[in-house]
Amino acid sequence: MNKDRLIAGLPDELRKAIESGHGLDFLQDEARQLEQFRDEVAQDLLYPEKS
């Protein structure tokens, strides 16, 4: 598969990060944000606030 075609099909933010040489940093930041979101959702499910 053509690398340029593959990169062109990615979301703009990720494509720009890859083209500028910061693709790994971008993906690591996204992974951290997803882990934080997962932890927040788990806390909400385990300890729902009582109104």
mmCIF file of C-alpha atoms in Angstrom:
data_model
loop_
_atom_site.group_PDB
_atom_site.id
_atom_site.type_symbol
_atom_site.label_atom_id
_atom_site.label_comp_id
_atom_site.label_asym_id
_atom_site.label_seq_id
_atom_site.Cartn_x
_atom_site.Cartn_y
_atom_site.Cartn_z
ATOM 1 C CA MET A 1 0.000 0.000 0.000
ATOM 2 C CA ASN A 2 1.229 3.465 -0.797
ATOM 3 C CA LYS A 3 2.339 5.253 2.415
ATOM 4 C CA ASP A 4 1.211 8.672 1.163
ATOM 5 C CA ARG A 5 -2.269 7.352 0.322
ATOM 6 C CA LEU A 6 -2.524 5.759 3.738
ATOM 7 C CA ILE A 7 -1.504 8.971 5.528
ATOM 8 C CA ALA A 8 -3.853 11.052 3.360
ATOM 9 C CA GLY A 9 -6.796 8.991 4.639
ATOM 10 C CA LEU A 10 -6.132 9.839 8.290
ATOM 11 C CA PRO A 11 -7.890 12.576 10.266
ATOM 12 C CA ASP A 12 -6.287 15.994 9.687
ATOM 13 C CA GLU A 13 -4.864 16.363 13.189
ATOM 14 C CA LEU A 14 -3.108 12.976 13.079
ATOM 15 C CA ARG A 15 -1.946 13.443 9.489
ATOM 16 C CA LYS A 16 -0.361 16.810 10.325
ATOM 17 C CA ALA A 17 1.358 15.335 13.388
ATOM 18 C CA ILE A 18 2.807 12.492 11.317
ATOM 19 C CA GLU A 19 3.949 14.820 8.564
ATOM 20 C CA SER A 20 5.699 17.058 11.103
ATOM 21 C CA GLY A 21 7.419 14.096 12.761
ATOM 22 C CA HIS A 22 5.286 14.160 15.916
ATOM 23 C CA GLY A 23 2.902 11.289 15.167
ATOM 24 C CA LEU A 24 4.054 9.140 18.078
ATOM 25 C CA ASP A 25 3.729 12.040 20.530
ATOM 26 C CA PHE A 26 0.220 12.736 19.235
ATOM 27 C CA LEU A 27 -0.823 9.097 19.633
ATOM 28 C CA GLN A 28 0.669 8.907 23.132
ATOM 29 C CA ASP A 29 -1.250 12.040 24.155
ATOM 30 C CA GLU A 30 -4.451 10.590 22.727
ATOM 31 C CA ALA A 31 -3.839 7.330 24.612
ATOM 32 C CA ARG A 32 -3.334 9.235 27.890
ATOM 33 C CA GLN A 33 -6.569 11.148 27.342
ATOM 34 C CA LEU A 34 -8.455 7.928 26.624
ATOM 35 C CA GLU A 35 -7.012 6.283 29.752
ATOM 36 C CA GLN A 36 -8.046 9.277 31.854
ATOM 37 C CA PHE A 37 -11.558 9.183 30.367
ATOM 38 C CA ARG A 38 -11.769 5.423 31.015
ATOM 39 C CA ASP A 39 -10.737 5.953 34.639
ATOM 40 C CA GLU A 40 -13.308 8.729 35.106
ATOM 41 C CA VAL A 41 -16.084 6.575 33.637
ATOM 42 C CA ALA A 42 -15.067 3.645 35.847
ATOM 43 C CA GLN A 43 -15.183 5.888 38.930
ATOM 44 C CA ASP A 44 -18.619 7.178 37.922
ATOM 45 C CA LEU A 45 -19.892 3.620 37.489
ATOM 46 C CA LEU A 46 -18.363 2.354 40.713
ATOM 47 C CA TYR A 47 -19.281 5.346 42.865
ATOM 48 C CA PRO A 48 -22.295 7.151 41.385
ATOM 49 C CA GLU A 49 -23.073 10.448 43.080
ATOM 50 C CA LYS A 50 -26.252 10.386 45.096
ATOM 51 C CA SER A 51 -28.568 13.313 44.468
#
